[in-house]
PDB file of C-alpha atoms and ligand atoms in Angstrom:
ATOM      1  CA  UNK J 654       0.100   0.711  -0.451  1.00  0.00           C
ATOM      2  CA  UNK J 655       2.454   2.534   0.975  1.00  0.00           C
ATOM      3  CA  UNK J 656       4.534   1.816  -2.033  1.00  0.00           C
ATOM      4  CA  UNK J 657       1.078   2.035  -4.483  1.00  0.00           C
ATOM      5  CA  UNK J 658       0.782   5.189  -2.548  1.00  0.00           C
ATOM      6  CA  UNK J 659       4.643   6.358  -3.250  1.00  0.00           C
ATOM      7  CA  UNK J 660       3.786   5.603  -6.822  1.00  0.00           C
ATOM      8  CA  UNK J 661       0.979   8.234  -6.861  1.00  0.00           C
ATOM      9  CA  UNK J 662       3.080  11.227  -4.551  1.00  0.00           C
ATOM     10  CA  UNK J 663       5.905  10.506  -7.575  1.00  0.00           C
ATOM     11  CA  UNK J 664       3.813  11.346 -10.458  1.00  0.00           C
ATOM     12  CA  UNK J 665       2.077  14.173  -8.956  1.00  0.00           C
ATOM     13  CA  UNK J 666       5.081  15.437  -8.051  1.00  0.00           C
ATOM     14  CA  UNK J 667       6.797  14.883 -11.041  1.00  0.00           C
ATOM     15  CA  UNK J 668       3.529  16.604 -13.152  1.00  0.00           C
ATOM     16  CA  UNK J 669       4.091  19.129 -10.131  1.00  0.00           C
ATOM     17  CA  UNK J 670       7.784  19.385 -11.229  1.00  0.00           C
ATOM     18  CA  UNK J 671       6.978  19.795 -14.428  1.00  0.00           C
ATOM     19  CA  UNK J 672       4.346  23.064 -13.726  1.00  0.00           C
ATOM     20  CA  UNK J 673       8.050  24.371 -11.510  1.00  0.00           C
ATOM     21  CA  UNK J 674      10.169  24.462 -14.756  1.00  0.00           C
ATOM     22  CA  UNK J 675       7.078  26.752 -16.983  1.00  0.00           C
ATOM     23  CA  UNK J 676       7.310  28.732 -13.447  1.00  0.00           C
ATOM     24  CA  UNK J 677      10.953  28.926 -13.705  1.00  0.00           C
ATOM     25  CA  UNK J 678      11.321  30.047 -17.194  1.00  0.00           C
ATOM     26  CA  UNK J 679       8.429  32.651 -17.629  1.00  0.00           C
ATOM     27  CA  UNK J 680       9.805  34.182 -14.413  1.00  0.00           C
ATOM     28  CA  UNK J 681      12.809  34.280 -16.815  1.00  0.00           C
ATOM     29  CA  UNK J 682      11.319  35.935 -19.818  1.00  0.00           C
ATOM     30  CA  UNK J 683       9.158  37.882 -17.169  1.00  0.00           C
ATOM     31  CA  UNK J 684       5.437  36.675 -18.383  1.00  0.00           C
ATOM     32  CA  UNK J 685       2.747  35.836 -16.123  1.00  0.00           C
ATOM     33  CA  UNK J 686       2.818  32.317 -14.952  1.00  0.00           C
ATOM     34  CA  UNK J 687      -0.502  31.343 -14.652  1.00  0.00           C
ATOM     35  CA  UNK J 688      -2.035  32.524 -18.318  1.00  0.00           C
ATOM     36  CA  UNK J 689      -1.136  31.125 -21.804  1.00  0.00           C
ATOM     37  CA  UNK J 690      -0.391  27.449 -23.374  1.00  0.00           C
ATOM     38  CA  UNK J 691       2.925  25.669 -23.074  1.00  0.00           C
ATOM     39  CA  UNK J 692       5.509  26.129 -26.359  1.00  0.00           C
ATOM     40  CA  UNK J 693       8.580  25.456 -26.913  1.00  0.00           C
ATOM     41  CA  UNK J 694      11.588  27.445 -25.611  1.00  0.00           C
ATOM     42  CA  UNK J 695      13.481  27.442 -28.824  1.00  0.00           C
ATOM     43  CA  UNK J 696      10.704  27.430 -31.823  1.00  0.00           C
ATOM     44  CA  UNK J 697       8.207  28.941 -29.726  1.00  0.00           C
ATOM     45  CA  UNK J 698       6.369  25.999 -31.601  1.00  0.00           C
ATOM     46  CA  UNK J 699       2.974  25.187 -29.371  1.00  0.00           C
ATOM     47  CA  UNK J 700       2.778  22.154 -27.352  1.00  0.00           C
ATOM     48  CA  UNK J 701       0.706  19.293 -27.812  1.00  0.00           C
ATOM     49  CA  UNK J 702      -0.636  16.890 -23.753  1.00  0.00           C
ATOM     50  CA  UNK J 703       1.698  13.999 -25.757  1.00  0.00           C
ATOM     51  CA  UNK J 704       4.744  16.298 -25.446  1.00  0.00           C
ATOM     52  CA  UNK J 705       4.339  17.805 -22.076  1.00  0.00           C
ATOM     53  CA  UNK J 706       4.669  14.647 -19.548  1.00  0.00           C
ATOM     54  CA  UNK J 707       7.140  14.640 -17.284  1.00  0.00           C
ATOM     55  CA  UNK J 708      10.148  12.952 -18.209  1.00  0.00           C
ATOM     56  CA  UNK J 709       8.884  10.236 -20.853  1.00  0.00           C
ATOM     57  CA  UNK J 710       8.171  13.069 -23.226  1.00  0.00           C
ATOM     58  CA  UNK J 711      11.958  13.673 -23.064  1.00  0.00           C
ATOM     59  CA  UNK J 712      12.710   9.895 -23.199  1.00  0.00           C
ATOM     60  CA  UNK J 713      10.989   9.394 -26.297  1.00  0.00           C
ATOM     61  CA  UNK J 714      11.695  12.663 -27.893  1.00  0.00           C
ATOM     62  CA  UNK J 715      15.512  11.892 -27.274  1.00  0.00           C
ATOM     63  CA  UNK J 716      16.575  15.562 -25.302  1.00  0.00           C
ATOM     64  CA  UNK J 717      15.066  17.331 -28.887  1.00  0.00           C
ATOM     65  CA  UNK J 718      12.069  19.646 -29.960  1.00  0.00           C
ATOM     66  CA  UNK J 719       9.570  17.263 -32.112  1.00  0.00           C
ATOM     67  CA  UNK J 720       8.981  20.787 -34.556  1.00  0.00           C
ATOM     68  CA  UNK J 721      12.418  22.287 -34.195  1.00  0.00           C
ATOM     69  CA  UNK J 722      14.919  19.342 -32.910  1.00  0.00           C
ATOM     70  CA  UNK J 723      16.918  21.977 -31.086  1.00  0.00           C
ATOM     71  CA  UNK J 724      17.584  20.183 -27.672  1.00  0.00           C
ATOM     72  CA  UNK J 725      15.497  20.433 -24.169  1.00  0.00           C
ATOM     73  CA  UNK J 726      17.374  21.698 -21.828  1.00  0.00           C
ATOM     74  CA  UNK J 727      18.404  18.969 -19.054  1.00  0.00           C
ATOM     75  CA  UNK J 728      16.203  20.976 -16.545  1.00  0.00           C
ATOM     76  CA  UNK J 729      13.336  19.634 -17.464  1.00  0.00           C
ATOM     77  CA  UNK J 730      13.618  16.061 -16.614  1.00  0.00           C
ATOM     78  CA  UNK J 731      15.465  16.745 -13.785  1.00  0.00           C
ATOM     79  CA  UNK J 732      13.094  19.360 -12.181  1.00  0.00           C
ATOM     80  CA  UNK J 733      10.633  16.934 -12.387  1.00  0.00           C
ATOM     81  CA  UNK J 734      12.771  14.108 -11.018  1.00  0.00           C
ATOM     82  CA  UNK J 735      13.591  16.203  -7.764  1.00  0.00           C
ATOM     83  CA  UNK J 736      10.278  17.355  -7.520  1.00  0.00           C
ATOM     84  CA  UNK J 737       8.772  13.793  -7.843  1.00  0.00           C
ATOM     85  CA  UNK J 738      11.798  12.483  -5.140  1.00  0.00           C
ATOM     86  CA  UNK J 739      10.990  15.015  -2.170  1.00  0.00           C
ATOM     87  CA  UNK J 740       7.523  14.905  -2.347  1.00  0.00           C
ATOM     88  CA  UNK J 741       8.064  10.980  -1.558  1.00  0.00           C
ATOM     89  CA  UNK J 742      10.791  11.401   1.019  1.00  0.00           C
ATOM     90  CA  UNK J 743       8.029  14.791   2.303  1.00  0.00           C
ATOM     91  CA  UNK J 744       5.348  11.978   2.561  1.00  0.00           C
ATOM     92  CA  UNK J 745       6.521   9.320   4.076  1.00  0.00           C
ATOM     93  CA  UNK J 746       8.231  11.726   6.842  1.00  0.00           C
ATOM     94  CA  UNK J 747       5.043  13.245   7.013  1.00  0.00           C
ATOM     95  CA  UNK J 748       3.191   9.783   8.319  1.00  0.00           C
ATOM     96  CA  UNK J 749       6.746   8.201   9.620  1.00  0.00           C
ATOM     97  CA  UNK J 750       6.188  11.045  11.015  1.00  0.00           C
ATOM     98  CA  UNK J 751       5.081   9.597  14.207  1.00  0.00           C
ATOM     99  CA  UNK J 752       8.371   8.282  15.077  1.00  0.00           C
ATOM    100  CA  UNK J 753      11.359  10.258  17.222  1.00  0.00           C
ATOM    101  CA  UNK J 754      13.198  12.262  14.333  1.00  0.00           C
ATOM    102  CA  UNK J 755       9.703  14.064  13.201  1.00  0.00           C
ATOM    103  CA  UNK J 756      10.264  17.757  12.841  1.00  0.00           C
ATOM    104  CA  UNK J 757       7.325  18.056  14.265  1.00  0.00           C
ATOM    105  CA  UNK J 758       7.519  16.228  17.146  1.00  0.00           C
ATOM    106  CA  UNK J 759      11.307  17.390  17.386  1.00  0.00           C
ATOM    107  CA  UNK J 760       9.395  20.613  17.795  1.00  0.00           C
ATOM    108  CA  UNK J 761       7.631  19.270  21.290  1.00  0.00           C
ATOM    109  CA  UNK J 762       4.512  18.071  19.477  1.00  0.00           C
ATOM    110  CA  UNK J 763       2.637  14.346  18.012  1.00  0.00           C
ATOM    111  CA  UNK J 764      -0.037  15.007  15.827  1.00  0.00           C
ATOM    112  CA  UNK J 765      -0.753  11.491  15.651  1.00  0.00           C
ATOM    113  CA  UNK J 766      -4.234  11.816  16.083  1.00  0.00           C
ATOM    114  CA  UNK J 767      -5.321  14.744  14.567  1.00  0.00           C
ATOM    115  CA  UNK J 768      -5.150  14.231  10.300  1.00  0.00           C
ATOM    116  CA  UNK J 769      -6.142  18.159   9.650  1.00  0.00           C
ATOM    117  CA  UNK J 770      -3.195  19.253  10.900  1.00  0.00           C
ATOM    118  CA  UNK J 771      -1.056  16.147   9.689  1.00  0.00           C
ATOM    119  CA  UNK J 772      -2.066  17.410   6.179  1.00  0.00           C
ATOM    120  CA  UNK J 773      -1.321  21.694   7.144  1.00  0.00           C
ATOM    121  CA  UNK J 774       1.695  20.123   7.645  1.00  0.00           C
ATOM    122  CA  UNK J 775       1.759  17.568   4.142  1.00  0.00           C
ATOM    123  CA  UNK J 776       0.903  20.684   2.103  1.00  0.00           C
ATOM    124  CA  UNK J 777       2.966  23.236   4.196  1.00  0.00           C
ATOM    125  CA  UNK J 778       6.185  21.369   3.218  1.00  0.00           C
ATOM    126  CA  UNK J 779       5.616  20.706  -0.542  1.00  0.00           C
ATOM    127  CA  UNK J 780       4.861  24.041  -0.809  1.00  0.00           C
ATOM    128  CA  UNK J 781       8.296  25.254   0.669  1.00  0.00           C
ATOM    129  CA  UNK J 782      10.142  22.675  -1.893  1.00  0.00           C
ATOM    130  CA  UNK J 783       8.344  23.765  -4.343  1.00  0.00           C
ATOM    131  CA  UNK J 784       9.665  27.180  -3.308  1.00  0.00           C
ATOM    132  CA  UNK J 785      12.802  25.699  -3.096  1.00  0.00           C
ATOM    133  CA  UNK J 786      13.557  23.642  -6.305  1.00  0.00           C
ATOM    134  CA  UNK J 787      12.270  27.739  -7.629  1.00  0.00           C
ATOM    135  CA  UNK J 788      15.446  29.355  -5.272  1.00  0.00           C
ATOM    136  CA  UNK J 789      17.595  26.546  -6.502  1.00  0.00           C
ATOM    137  CA  UNK J 790      17.357  26.135 -10.064  1.00  0.00           C
ATOM    138  CA  UNK J 791      17.544  30.551 -10.730  1.00  0.00           C
ATOM    139  CA  UNK J 792      19.584  30.932  -8.577  1.00  0.00           C
ATOM    140  CA  UNK J 793      22.434  28.239 -10.023  1.00  0.00           C
ATOM    141  CA  UNK J 794      21.333  29.719 -13.313  1.00  0.00           C
ATOM    142  CA  UNK J 795      21.323  33.444 -13.201  1.00  0.00           C
ATOM    143  CA  UNK J 796      22.958  33.998  -9.083  1.00  0.00           C
ATOM    144  CA  UNK J 797      19.816  36.146  -8.099  1.00  0.00           C
ATOM    145  CA  UNK J 798      17.000  34.823  -5.493  1.00  0.00           C
ATOM    146  CA  UNK J 799      14.190  36.743  -7.499  1.00  0.00           C
ATOM    147  CA  UNK J 800      11.778  38.622  -4.725  1.00  0.00           C
ATOM    148  CA  UNK J 801       8.902  36.975  -6.646  1.00  0.00           C
ATOM    149  CA  UNK J 802       9.609  33.559  -5.390  1.00  0.00           C
ATOM    150  CA  UNK J 803      11.672  34.640  -1.613  1.00  0.00           C
ATOM    151  CA  UNK J 804       8.549  36.674  -0.523  1.00  0.00           C
ATOM    152  CA  UNK J 805       6.336  34.743  -1.137  1.00  0.00           C
ATOM    153  CA  UNK J 806       7.688  31.859   0.423  1.00  0.00           C
ATOM    154  CA  UNK J 807       8.518  34.345   3.759  1.00  0.00           C
ATOM    155  CA  UNK J 808       5.069  35.041   3.927  1.00  0.00           C
ATOM    156  CA  UNK J 809       3.951  31.333   4.205  1.00  0.00           C
ATOM    157  CA  UNK J 810       6.654  30.593   6.575  1.00  0.00           C
ATOM    158  CA  UNK J 811       5.203  33.283   8.510  1.00  0.00           C
ATOM    159  CA  UNK J 812       0.813  32.420   8.283  1.00  0.00           C
ATOM    160  CA  UNK J 813       2.081  28.399   8.956  1.00  0.00           C
ATOM    161  CA  UNK J 814       4.598  29.188  12.205  1.00  0.00           C
ATOM    162  CA  UNK J 815       1.616  31.026  13.190  1.00  0.00           C
ATOM    163  CA  UNK J 816      -1.326  29.000  12.817  1.00  0.00           C
ATOM    164  CA  UNK J 817       1.413  26.270  14.276  1.00  0.00           C
ATOM    165  CA  UNK J 818       1.935  28.222  17.283  1.00  0.00           C
ATOM    166  CA  UNK J 819      -2.473  28.140  18.112  1.00  0.00           C
ATOM    167  CA  UNK J 820      -4.495  24.548  16.289  1.00  0.00           C
ATOM    168  CA  UNK J 821      -4.428  23.527  19.686  1.00  0.00           C
ATOM    169  CA  UNK J 822      -5.803  26.074  22.094  1.00  0.00           C
ATOM    170  CA  UNK J 823      -2.996  29.661  22.535  1.00  0.00           C
ATOM    171  CA  UNK J 824      -0.984  29.705  25.167  1.00  0.00           C
ATOM    172  CA  UNK J 825       2.365  31.788  24.963  1.00  0.00           C
ATOM    173  CA  UNK J 826       4.456  29.295  25.758  1.00  0.00           C
ATOM    174  CA  UNK J 827       3.271  27.380  22.008  1.00  0.00           C
ATOM    175  CA  UNK J 828       3.064  30.497  20.893  1.00  0.00           C
ATOM    176  CA  UNK J 829       6.643  31.848  22.126  1.00  0.00           C
ATOM    177  CA  UNK J 830       7.823  28.169  21.063  1.00  0.00           C
ATOM    178  CA  UNK J 831       6.600  27.676  17.168  1.00  0.00           C
ATOM    179  CA  UNK J 832       5.773  31.141  16.466  1.00  0.00           C
ATOM    180  CA  UNK J 833       8.911  34.306  17.979  1.00  0.00           C
ATOM    181  CA  UNK J 834      11.118  31.826  18.179  1.00  0.00           C
ATOM    182  CA  UNK J 835      11.411  30.802  14.641  1.00  0.00           C
ATOM    183  CA  UNK J 836      10.599  34.322  13.934  1.00  0.00           C
ATOM    184  CA  UNK J 837      13.773  35.372  16.021  1.00  0.00           C
ATOM    185  CA  UNK J 838      16.128  32.368  14.213  1.00  0.00           C
ATOM    186  CA  UNK J 839      14.820  33.493  11.262  1.00  0.00           C
ATOM    187  CA  UNK J 840      16.530  36.865  12.307  1.00  0.00           C
ATOM    188  CA  UNK J 841      19.298  35.587  13.917  1.00  0.00           C
ATOM    189  CA  UNK J 842      20.200  33.955  10.074  1.00  0.00           C
ATOM    190  CA  UNK J 843      19.350  36.942   8.109  1.00  0.00           C
ATOM    191  CA  UNK J 844      20.957  38.985   9.196  1.00  0.00           C
ATOM    192  CA  UNK J 845      24.313  37.275  10.315  1.00  0.00           C
ATOM    193  CA  UNK J 846      24.501  36.746   5.905  1.00  0.00           C
ATOM    194  CA  UNK J 847      23.230  40.411   5.946  1.00  0.00           C
ATOM    195  CA  UNK J 848      25.828  41.411   7.865  1.00  0.00           C
ATOM    196  CA  UNK J 849      28.515  39.103   5.447  1.00  0.00           C
ATOM    197  CA  UNK J 850      27.037  41.074   2.672  1.00  0.00           C
ATOM    198  CA  UNK J 851      27.027  44.752   4.234  1.00  0.00           C
ATOM    199  CA  UNK J 852      31.408  43.554   5.416  1.00  0.00           C
ATOM    200  CA  UNK J 853      32.085  42.800   2.059  1.00  0.00           C
ATOM    201  CA  UNK J 854      30.247  45.148  -0.626  1.00  0.00           C
ATOM    202  CA  UNK J 855      27.806  41.995  -1.508  1.00  0.00           C
ATOM    203  CA  UNK J 856      30.917  39.577  -3.112  1.00  0.00           C
ATOM    204  CA  UNK J 857      30.506  37.228  -0.043  1.00  0.00           C
ATOM    205  CA  UNK J 858      26.548  37.126  -0.607  1.00  0.00           C
ATOM    206  CA  UNK J 859      24.168  38.375  -1.687  1.00  0.00           C
ATOM    207  CA  UNK J 860      21.655  40.704  -0.380  1.00  0.00           C
ATOM    208  CA  UNK J 861      18.905  37.178  -1.401  1.00  0.00           C
ATOM    209  CA  UNK J 862      21.255  34.772   0.359  1.00  0.00           C
ATOM    210  CA  UNK J 863      20.003  37.246   3.756  1.00  0.00           C
ATOM    211  CA  UNK J 864      16.280  36.089   2.931  1.00  0.00           C
ATOM    212  CA  UNK J 865      17.068  33.034   2.025  1.00  0.00           C
ATOM    213  CA  UNK J 866      18.678  32.613   5.607  1.00  0.00           C
ATOM    214  CA  UNK J 867      15.762  34.499   7.030  1.00  0.00           C
ATOM    215  CA  UNK J 868      13.346  31.588   5.145  1.00  0.00           C
ATOM    216  CA  UNK J 869      15.137  29.324   6.559  1.00  0.00           C
ATOM    217  CA  UNK J 870      15.738  30.106  10.482  1.00  0.00           C
ATOM    218  CA  UNK J 871      11.780  30.493  10.199  1.00  0.00           C
ATOM    219  CA  UNK J 872      10.967  26.605   8.846  1.00  0.00           C
ATOM    220  CA  UNK J 873      13.384  24.800  10.583  1.00  0.00           C
ATOM    221  CA  UNK J 874      14.095  26.532  13.483  1.00  0.00           C
ATOM    222  CA  UNK J 875      16.816  26.241  16.355  1.00  0.00           C
ATOM    223  CA  UNK J 876      19.120  24.402  16.645  1.00  0.00           C
ATOM    224  CA  UNK J 877      18.150  22.606  13.116  1.00  0.00           C
ATOM    225  CA  UNK J 878      19.399  26.200  11.354  1.00  0.00           C
ATOM    226  CA  UNK J 879      23.065  25.992  12.655  1.00  0.00           C
ATOM    227  CA  UNK J 880      22.682  21.924  10.934  1.00  0.00           C
ATOM    228  CA  UNK J 881      21.768  23.013   7.429  1.00  0.00           C
ATOM    229  CA  UNK J 882      24.064  26.411   7.547  1.00  0.00           C
ATOM    230  CA  UNK J 883      27.064  24.363   8.616  1.00  0.00           C
ATOM    231  CA  UNK J 884      26.199  21.837   5.153  1.00  0.00           C
ATOM    232  CA  UNK J 885      26.239  24.625   3.471  1.00  0.00           C
ATOM    233  CA  UNK J 886      29.239  26.210   4.049  1.00  0.00           C
ATOM    234  CA  UNK J 887      30.890  22.407   4.172  1.00  0.00           C
ATOM    235  CA  UNK J 888      29.066  22.028   0.884  1.00  0.00           C
ATOM    236  CA  UNK J 889      29.367  24.978  -0.882  1.00  0.00           C
ATOM    237  CA  UNK J 890      33.431  24.598   0.133  1.00  0.00           C
ATOM    238  CA  UNK J 891      33.782  20.654  -1.259  1.00  0.00           C
ATOM    239  CA  UNK J 892      32.073  21.955  -4.998  1.00  0.00           C
ATOM    240  CA  UNK J 893      33.940  25.147  -5.033  1.00  0.00           C
ATOM    241  CA  UNK J 894      37.612  23.583  -4.339  1.00  0.00           C
ATOM    242  CA  UNK J 895      36.158  21.107  -5.949  1.00  0.00           C
ATOM    243  CA  UNK J 896      35.377  23.572  -8.844  1.00  0.00           C
ATOM    244  CA  UNK J 897      38.754  25.093  -7.922  1.00  0.00           C
ATOM    245  CA  UNK J 898      41.512  21.739  -8.996  1.00  0.00           C
ATOM    246  CA  UNK J 899      39.428  20.994 -12.074  1.00  0.00           C
ATOM    247  CA  UNK J 900      39.755  24.259 -13.160  1.00  0.00           C
ATOM    248  CA  UNK J 901      36.124  24.802 -13.990  1.00  0.00           C
ATOM    249  CA  UNK J 902      36.585  28.169 -12.098  1.00  0.00           C
ATOM    250  CA  UNK J 903      38.961  30.749 -10.900  1.00  0.00           C
ATOM    251  CA  UNK J 904      39.091  31.535  -7.017  1.00  0.00           C
ATOM    252  CA  UNK J 905      38.088  34.647  -7.974  1.00  0.00           C
ATOM    253  CA  UNK J 906      34.785  33.403  -9.395  1.00  0.00           C
ATOM    254  CA  UNK J 907      32.430  33.697  -8.430  1.00  0.00           C
ATOM    255  CA  UNK J 908      30.056  31.038  -7.188  1.00  0.00           C
ATOM    256  CA  UNK J 909      25.732  30.885  -6.807  1.00  0.00           C
ATOM    257  CA  UNK J 910      25.727  30.316  -2.175  1.00  0.00           C
ATOM    258  CA  UNK J 911      21.092  29.628  -2.578  1.00  0.00           C
ATOM    259  CA  UNK J 912      21.409  26.560  -4.346  1.00  0.00           C
ATOM    260  CA  UNK J 913      23.916  24.994  -1.082  1.00  0.00           C
ATOM    261  CA  UNK J 914      21.421  26.760   1.248  1.00  0.00           C
ATOM    262  CA  UNK J 915      19.097  24.901  -0.111  1.00  0.00           C
ATOM    263  CA  UNK J 916      20.439  21.660   0.158  1.00  0.00           C
ATOM    264  CA  UNK J 917      21.098  22.652   3.506  1.00  0.00           C
ATOM    265  CA  UNK J 918      18.013  23.386   4.400  1.00  0.00           C
ATOM    266  CA  UNK J 919      16.874  20.163   2.551  1.00  0.00           C
ATOM    267  CA  UNK J 920      18.877  17.802   4.822  1.00  0.00           C
ATOM    268  CA  UNK J 921      17.945  20.225   7.897  1.00  0.00           C
ATOM    269  CA  UNK J 922      14.233  19.190   7.473  1.00  0.00           C
ATOM    270  CA  UNK J 923      14.375  15.929   6.832  1.00  0.00           C
ATOM    271  CA  UNK J 924      17.857  14.186   8.556  1.00  0.00           C
ATOM    272  CA  UNK J 925      18.196  18.017  11.040  1.00  0.00           C
ATOM    273  CA  UNK J 926      17.695  15.937  13.743  1.00  0.00           C
ATOM    274  CA  UNK J 927      19.045  12.681  13.982  1.00  0.00           C
ATOM    275  CA  UNK J 928      22.515  14.403  13.110  1.00  0.00           C
ATOM    276  CA  UNK J 929      21.894  16.594  16.011  1.00  0.00           C
ATOM    277  CA  UNK J 930      21.571  13.058  18.362  1.00  0.00           C
ATOM    278  CA  UNK J 931      24.665  11.614  16.618  1.00  0.00           C
ATOM    279  CA  UNK J 932      26.770  15.739  16.958  1.00  0.00           C
ATOM    280  CA  UNK J 933      25.296  14.673  20.937  1.00  0.00           C
ATOM    281  CA  UNK J 934      26.181  11.684  21.302  1.00  0.00           C
ATOM    282  CA  UNK J 935      30.019  12.961  21.295  1.00  0.00           C
ATOM    283  CA  UNK J 936      29.771  15.395  23.826  1.00  0.00           C
TER     284      UNK J 936
HETATM  285 ZN1   ZN O 481      10.987  23.964 -30.965  1.00  0.00          ZN
END
């Protein structure tokens, strides 16, 4: 049952991934992304339904447009697969949630008896994953995190935290724990990146990274944000060094930091508590 359900979620995920590709394209070209039909970005031929099946169309068309035979970017199938995998992961985490490592139990609440809140959590995690995927791809390609992506993400996280804090009943304790502390965490993380941006005149970090760090604090809370930031810097350093050694980039060339923050966020969301427990076992 779990496998069939996971498969359905995966198919749903790759369809959402297909939509995310479309959002990215329309952000790049400053078009509204709620209107208009899909077309080939190279020859602008309107695509038929059988050109638009996630992953499969790419395989059957051998990565080329049916009409102009130009290459379809690998971004399309990769984003689709990544979204599918993330949705399956979220689904499995949310419903195995009742295990001790879940991000929600670690926030001190168990929701096993509350299906409505489970559904909200599931929806929220899926939506912020979409925002994070958009940020990953856009920053990687264009070295910028658009306000059109990061501001709605921040607003969503604030609203979610607020409803989370008052869901059962309003108490100052819950409000502090689920709304105020994540807000402080976000302010701290965002402030840290803002300082890096200020001191380096935008050379080490962009202002978008500061906004993303603020969002990370809101959705991860403390101390998980530390795990995510540490991993982002670690992975960034390893890949940066790899690129310099393989001479794909020079020491002076820039590397967008957003993708590393996104990867760190996902690891923190899924395995943050396990990593913290593992780390604490050494002390
Ligand atoms: Zn074409």
